[in-house]
Amino acid sequence: MRLSNGWVRQAVSEAVSAVDRRWLVRALTLAENGLFTATPNPRVGCVICRSGRVIGEGWHRAAGEAHAEIIAMRQCDNNLRDADVYVNLEPCAHEGRTPPCAPLLAAARPARVVIATLDPNPTVSGKGVALLRDAGIDVVVVPPSDIIFQQALALNIGFVSRMVRKRPWLQLKIAATLDGKTALSSGLSRWISGERARIDAHYLRARSCAILTGIGTAQADDPQLTVRHVHTPRQPQRILVDRHLQATSTLRLFAGGAIVASAQSVPDFFADGVEVLSLPDSSGRVDLLQLMCELSARGINEVLVEAGRRLSGALLAAGLVDEIVLYQAPRVFGDSAFSMFDAPAPSTPAEAPTFALRQIEPLGDGDIKIIYDSLTAQQQLTAGIIDAATAKNA
Ligand SMILES: [Zn+2]
């Protein structure tokens, strides 16, 4: 992290007042409306205020549709005189599917623009801020130490990950017992957690761009991996890791299309609507990092993994697990049951993969939802946002 750069110091060190904080929270709340639909674009909300009164609001619904800033500006006939504009992400300055927002904002001449996070894309980061400042508009950027920055990062964690690391944010969902077991030695694993955990897991699916599973789970449980119990106009992409192409075309997750990642060469035909990727690593397994890079190139921001111990263990060993959502049920399966990760043991406790506790939520029926984050992943993304702006302005 190169924090010595003058531009970044100026950009991120300004204090956030209580009033600004209130409207940034509102912008974040609006942005959340695009939680299930904005992909591959970021979730963005915008609030425009004059004399403490809201004169325009907007949020970005889907790629190809108007950006949040434009929708909010329309509500006040593009008259931003003496107004303050609040956005959770730096207004875009590059030509995309729609005209860029920053020049339009600059032309409408608001008094101030307050931004929760800079654009993480290294090729455009800082451009929106520079354009607004060049037009004489006061721009405030929230510093990374502020909770608002962290909330804004969390809302677009997959988009930021794709821009900074060229791979999606990978979230692993696990239902386990009190003793950390995910299946009995007989293989029976369904219904470890209760109804509330199962419905909650559909929210995780709905916000994900893709759901990843392994051939073991696909053959044992034949899951559909679709969003149910939650209203959404969009279903995530289904991805199956199947090293030897053992899957049969009748698997339910293939209905409506899917991607299979294999270590075999691609066959002429596999199953209707199913694309096969050949991604072997040097030991003949599926190269999981390569798979993540491929998904990132296709605009996949967030990947939810619902897999058994083998694929979960391989992802953990490859250092690809960014977040774990654990639904812990108050049952004990004992020693012969299977654990969460089939991964090599570390030589010392200090070398074990370690996660930071983010959230604990009792679900009311005895189950507990626990969220753990990879600390390195969070740090990489925060540093990436700052570095992107620094590199641009160095
Ligand atoms: Zn825009």
Coordinates of N, CA, C and O and ligand atoms in Angstrom, one line a residue, residues 67 69 91-92 98-102, ligand 1:
H67 N -27.7 4.4 -14.8 CA -26.9 4.4 -13.5 C -27.6 5.2 -12.5 O -28.5 6.0 -12.8
E69 N -26.8 7.6 -10.5 CA -26.7 9.0 -10.5 C -27.6 9.7 -11.5 O -28.2 10.7 -11.2
P91 N -18.3 7.9 -9.1 CA -19.1 8.0 -10.4 C -18.2 7.6 -11.6 O -17.0 8.0 -11.6
C92 N -18.7 6.9 -12.5 CA -17.9 6.4 -13.6 C -17.5 7.5 -14.6 O -18.3 8.5 -14.8
T98 N -23.6 2.7 -21.1 CA -24.4 3.9 -21.0 C -23.3 5.1 -20.9 O -22.2 4.8 -20.5
P99 N -23.7 6.3 -21.2 CA -22.7 7.4 -21.1 C -22.2 7.6 -19.6 O -22.9 7.3 -18.7
P100 N -20.9 8.0 -19.4 CA -20.4 8.1 -18.1 C -21.1 9.2 -17.2 O -21.6 10.2 -17.7
C101 N -21.1 8.9 -15.9 CA -21.9 9.8 -15.0 C -21.1 11.0 -14.6 O -21.7 12.1 -14.4
A102 N -19.8 10.8 -14.4 CA -19.0 11.9 -13.8 C -19.1 13.2 -14.6 O -19.3 14.3 -14.0
Ligands
ZN1 ZN -22.1 5.7 -13.9

